[in-house]
PDB file of C-alpha atoms in Angstrom:
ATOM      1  CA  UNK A 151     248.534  52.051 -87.001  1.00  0.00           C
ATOM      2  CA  UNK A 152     250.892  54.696 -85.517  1.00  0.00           C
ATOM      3  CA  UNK A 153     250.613  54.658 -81.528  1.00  0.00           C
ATOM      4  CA  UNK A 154     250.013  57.911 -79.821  1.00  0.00           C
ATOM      5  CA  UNK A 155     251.565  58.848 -76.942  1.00  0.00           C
ATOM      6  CA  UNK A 156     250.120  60.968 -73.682  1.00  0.00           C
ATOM      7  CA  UNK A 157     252.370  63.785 -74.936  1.00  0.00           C
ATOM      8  CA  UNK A 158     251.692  64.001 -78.546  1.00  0.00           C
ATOM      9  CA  UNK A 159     247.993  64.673 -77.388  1.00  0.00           C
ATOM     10  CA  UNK A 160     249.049  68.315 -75.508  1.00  0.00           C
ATOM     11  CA  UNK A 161     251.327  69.202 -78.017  1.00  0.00           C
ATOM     12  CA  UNK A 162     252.481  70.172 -81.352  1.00  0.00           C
ATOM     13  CA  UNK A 163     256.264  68.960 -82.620  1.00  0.00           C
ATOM     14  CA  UNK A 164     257.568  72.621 -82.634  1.00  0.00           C
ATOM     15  CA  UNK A 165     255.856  73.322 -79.006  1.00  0.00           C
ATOM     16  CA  UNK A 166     257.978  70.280 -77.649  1.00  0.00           C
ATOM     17  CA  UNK A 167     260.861  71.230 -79.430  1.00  0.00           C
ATOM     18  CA  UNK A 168     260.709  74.822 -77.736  1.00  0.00           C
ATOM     19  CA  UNK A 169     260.016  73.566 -74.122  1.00  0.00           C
ATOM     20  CA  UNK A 170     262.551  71.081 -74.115  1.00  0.00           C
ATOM     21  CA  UNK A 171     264.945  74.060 -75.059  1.00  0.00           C
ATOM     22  CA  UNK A 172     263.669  75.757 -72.008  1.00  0.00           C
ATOM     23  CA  UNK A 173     264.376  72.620 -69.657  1.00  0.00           C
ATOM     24  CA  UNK A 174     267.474  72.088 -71.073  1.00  0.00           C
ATOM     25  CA  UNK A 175     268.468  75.767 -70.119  1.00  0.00           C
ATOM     26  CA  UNK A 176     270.285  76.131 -66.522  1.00  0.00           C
ATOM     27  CA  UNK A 177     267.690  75.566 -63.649  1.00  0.00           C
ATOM     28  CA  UNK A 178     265.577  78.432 -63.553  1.00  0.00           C
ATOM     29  CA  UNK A 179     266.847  80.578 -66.421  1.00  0.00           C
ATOM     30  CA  UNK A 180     265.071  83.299 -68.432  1.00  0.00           C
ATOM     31  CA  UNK A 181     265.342  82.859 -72.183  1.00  0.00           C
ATOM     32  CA  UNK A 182     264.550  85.091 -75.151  1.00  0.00           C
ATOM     33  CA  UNK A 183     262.587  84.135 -78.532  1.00  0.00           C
ATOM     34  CA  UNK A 184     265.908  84.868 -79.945  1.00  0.00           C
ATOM     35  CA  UNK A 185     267.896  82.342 -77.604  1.00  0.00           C
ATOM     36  CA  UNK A 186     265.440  79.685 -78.177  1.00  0.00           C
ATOM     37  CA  UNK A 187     265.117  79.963 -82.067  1.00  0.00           C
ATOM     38  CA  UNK A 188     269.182  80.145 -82.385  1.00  0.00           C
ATOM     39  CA  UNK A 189     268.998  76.732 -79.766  1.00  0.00           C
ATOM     40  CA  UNK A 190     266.478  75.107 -82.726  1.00  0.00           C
ATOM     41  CA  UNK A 191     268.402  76.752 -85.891  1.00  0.00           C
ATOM     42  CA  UNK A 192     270.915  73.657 -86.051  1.00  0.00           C
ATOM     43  CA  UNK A 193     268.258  71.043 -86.594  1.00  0.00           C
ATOM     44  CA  UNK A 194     265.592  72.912 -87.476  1.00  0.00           C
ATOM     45  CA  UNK A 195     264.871  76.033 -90.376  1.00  0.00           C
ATOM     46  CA  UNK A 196     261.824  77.481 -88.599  1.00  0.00           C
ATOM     47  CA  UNK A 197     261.601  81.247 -88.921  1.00  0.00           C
ATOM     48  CA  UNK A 198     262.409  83.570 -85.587  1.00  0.00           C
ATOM     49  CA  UNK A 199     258.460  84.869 -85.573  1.00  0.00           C
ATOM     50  CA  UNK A 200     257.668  80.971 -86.063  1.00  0.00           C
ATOM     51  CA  UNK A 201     259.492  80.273 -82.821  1.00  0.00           C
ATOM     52  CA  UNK A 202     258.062  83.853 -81.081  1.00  0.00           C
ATOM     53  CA  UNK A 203     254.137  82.772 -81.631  1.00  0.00           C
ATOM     54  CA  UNK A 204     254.721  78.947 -80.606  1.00  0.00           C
ATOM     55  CA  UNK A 205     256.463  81.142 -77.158  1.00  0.00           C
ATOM     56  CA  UNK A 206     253.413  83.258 -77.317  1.00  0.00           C
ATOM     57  CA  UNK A 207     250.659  80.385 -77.484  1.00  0.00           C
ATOM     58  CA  UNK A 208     252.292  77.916 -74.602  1.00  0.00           C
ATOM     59  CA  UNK A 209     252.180  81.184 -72.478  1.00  0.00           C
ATOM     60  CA  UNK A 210     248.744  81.654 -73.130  1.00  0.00           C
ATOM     61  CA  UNK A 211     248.131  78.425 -72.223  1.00  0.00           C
ATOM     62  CA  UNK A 212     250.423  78.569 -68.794  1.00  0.00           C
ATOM     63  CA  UNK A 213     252.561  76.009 -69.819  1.00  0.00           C
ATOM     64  CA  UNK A 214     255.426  78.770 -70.019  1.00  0.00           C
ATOM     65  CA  UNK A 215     256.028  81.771 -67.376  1.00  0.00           C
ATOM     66  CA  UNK A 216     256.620  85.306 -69.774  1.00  0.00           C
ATOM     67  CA  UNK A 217     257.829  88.277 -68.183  1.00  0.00           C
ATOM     68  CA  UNK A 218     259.071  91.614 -69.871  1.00  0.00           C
ATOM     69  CA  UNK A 219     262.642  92.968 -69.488  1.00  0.00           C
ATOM     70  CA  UNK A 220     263.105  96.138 -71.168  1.00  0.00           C
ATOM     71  CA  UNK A 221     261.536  96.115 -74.429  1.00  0.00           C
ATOM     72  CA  UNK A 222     261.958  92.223 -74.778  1.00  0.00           C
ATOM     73  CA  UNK A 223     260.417  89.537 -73.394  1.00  0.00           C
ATOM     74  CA  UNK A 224     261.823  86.635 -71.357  1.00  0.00           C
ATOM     75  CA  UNK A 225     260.282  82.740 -71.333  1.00  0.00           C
ATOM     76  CA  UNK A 226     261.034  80.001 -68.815  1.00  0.00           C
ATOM     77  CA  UNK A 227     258.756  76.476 -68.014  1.00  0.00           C
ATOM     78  CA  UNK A 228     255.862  77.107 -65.416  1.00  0.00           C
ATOM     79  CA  UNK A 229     257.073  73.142 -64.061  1.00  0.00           C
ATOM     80  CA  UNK A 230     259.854  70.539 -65.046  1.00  0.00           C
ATOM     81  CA  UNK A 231     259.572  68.091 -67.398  1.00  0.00           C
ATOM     82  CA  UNK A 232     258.745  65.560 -65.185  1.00  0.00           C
ATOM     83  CA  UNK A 233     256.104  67.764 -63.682  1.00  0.00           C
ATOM     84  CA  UNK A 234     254.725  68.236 -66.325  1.00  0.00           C
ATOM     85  CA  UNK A 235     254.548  64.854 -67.494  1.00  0.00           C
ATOM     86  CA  UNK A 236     253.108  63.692 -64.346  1.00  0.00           C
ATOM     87  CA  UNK A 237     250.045  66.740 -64.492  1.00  0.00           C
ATOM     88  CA  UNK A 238     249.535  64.804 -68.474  1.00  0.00           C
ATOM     89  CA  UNK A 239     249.323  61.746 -66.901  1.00  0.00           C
ATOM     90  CA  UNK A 240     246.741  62.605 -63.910  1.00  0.00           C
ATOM     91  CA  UNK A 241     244.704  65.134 -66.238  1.00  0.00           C
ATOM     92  CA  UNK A 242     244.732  61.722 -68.606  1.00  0.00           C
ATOM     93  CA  UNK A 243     243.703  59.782 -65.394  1.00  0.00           C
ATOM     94  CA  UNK A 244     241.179  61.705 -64.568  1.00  0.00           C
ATOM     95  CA  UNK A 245     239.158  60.842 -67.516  1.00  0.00           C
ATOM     96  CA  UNK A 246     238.385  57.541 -66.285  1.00  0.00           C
ATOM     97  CA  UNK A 247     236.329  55.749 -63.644  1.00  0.00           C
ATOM     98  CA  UNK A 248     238.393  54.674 -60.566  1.00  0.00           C
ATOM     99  CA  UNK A 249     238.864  50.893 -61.834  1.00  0.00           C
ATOM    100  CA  UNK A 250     239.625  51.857 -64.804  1.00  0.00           C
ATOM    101  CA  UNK A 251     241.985  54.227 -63.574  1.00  0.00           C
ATOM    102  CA  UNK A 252     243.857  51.308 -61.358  1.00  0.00           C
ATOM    103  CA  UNK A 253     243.977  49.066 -64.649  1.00  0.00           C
ATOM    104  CA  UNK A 254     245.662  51.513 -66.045  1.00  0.00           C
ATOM    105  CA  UNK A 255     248.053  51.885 -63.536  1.00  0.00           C
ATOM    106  CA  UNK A 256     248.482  48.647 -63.138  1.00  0.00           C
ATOM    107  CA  UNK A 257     248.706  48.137 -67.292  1.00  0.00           C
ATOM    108  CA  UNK A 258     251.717  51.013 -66.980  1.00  0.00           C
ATOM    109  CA  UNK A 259     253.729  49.245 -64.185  1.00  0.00           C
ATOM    110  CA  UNK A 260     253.551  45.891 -66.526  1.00  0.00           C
ATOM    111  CA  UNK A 261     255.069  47.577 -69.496  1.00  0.00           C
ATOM    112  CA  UNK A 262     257.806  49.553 -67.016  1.00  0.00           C
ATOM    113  CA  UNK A 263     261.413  48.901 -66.947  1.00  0.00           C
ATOM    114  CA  UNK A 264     262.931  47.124 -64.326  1.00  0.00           C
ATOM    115  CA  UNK A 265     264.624  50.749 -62.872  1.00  0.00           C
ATOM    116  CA  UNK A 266     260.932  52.127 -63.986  1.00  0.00           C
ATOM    117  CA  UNK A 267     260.223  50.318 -61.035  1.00  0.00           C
ATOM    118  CA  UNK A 268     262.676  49.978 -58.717  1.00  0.00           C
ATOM    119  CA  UNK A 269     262.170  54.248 -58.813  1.00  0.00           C
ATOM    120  CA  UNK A 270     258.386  53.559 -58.176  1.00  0.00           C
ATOM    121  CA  UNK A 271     259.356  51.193 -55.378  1.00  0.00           C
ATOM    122  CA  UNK A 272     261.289  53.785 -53.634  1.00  0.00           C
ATOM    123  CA  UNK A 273     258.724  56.554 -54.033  1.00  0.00           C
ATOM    124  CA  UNK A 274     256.066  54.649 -53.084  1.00  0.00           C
ATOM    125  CA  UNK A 275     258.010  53.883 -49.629  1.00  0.00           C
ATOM    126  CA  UNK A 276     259.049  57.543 -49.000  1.00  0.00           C
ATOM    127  CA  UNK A 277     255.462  58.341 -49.776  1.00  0.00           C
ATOM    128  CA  UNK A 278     254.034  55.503 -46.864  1.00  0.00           C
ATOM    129  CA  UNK A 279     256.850  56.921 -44.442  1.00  0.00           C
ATOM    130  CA  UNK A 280     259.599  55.509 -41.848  1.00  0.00           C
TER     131      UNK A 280
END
């Protein structure tokens, strides 16, 4: 049985492909269809309008922020990656009652790495305060 992951269920390969172009961009830089499809070109042969409707679609769905310069358009994440993780995993959350929802947390911190949690450890005491 293949095992699904929390982010294969909001997106398609391409889609993750194109945002992880767009986080890997300088903080806060605007990219074009065509700087994102020449990004994928190496590892991928997907056509430029290929790459210009998957664009189109995530900022439909306000995953992406679009905004028009001249006659083009310009693309950059609405979040980080690890925002946008987290928002996957509390949408995901949500779908439960609240103990399931705590065995589930609790199920996640069991399978976590050792600096998995030594980073929950530390946000958990900023987060409780001096």
């Amino acid at each position: 049985m293949t095992r699904r992951y929390i982010w294969d269920m909001g997106y398609g390969d391409l889609e993750r492909a194109v945002l992880d172009v767009l986080w890997d961009a300088e903080p806060h830089a605007w990219l074009t269809v065509r700087d994102v499809h020449g990004a994928l070109r190496p590892e991928r042969d997907v056509a430029y309008t290929t790459v210009m409707t998957v664009m189109e679609r995530l900022s439909r769905k306000a995953h992406i922020v679009q905004r028009r310069d001249g006659r083009a358009y310009h693309y950059r994440p609405r979040a980080s990656r690890s925002e946008m993780v987290a928002e996957l995993l509390n949408e995901t959350l949500n779908d439960f009652s609240s103990h399931d929802r705590q065995s589930a947390l609790v199920a996640f911190v069991e399978d976590a790495s050792e600096g998995e949690v030594a980073a929950l450890r530390v946000a958990l005491a900023r987060l409780e305060g001096p």
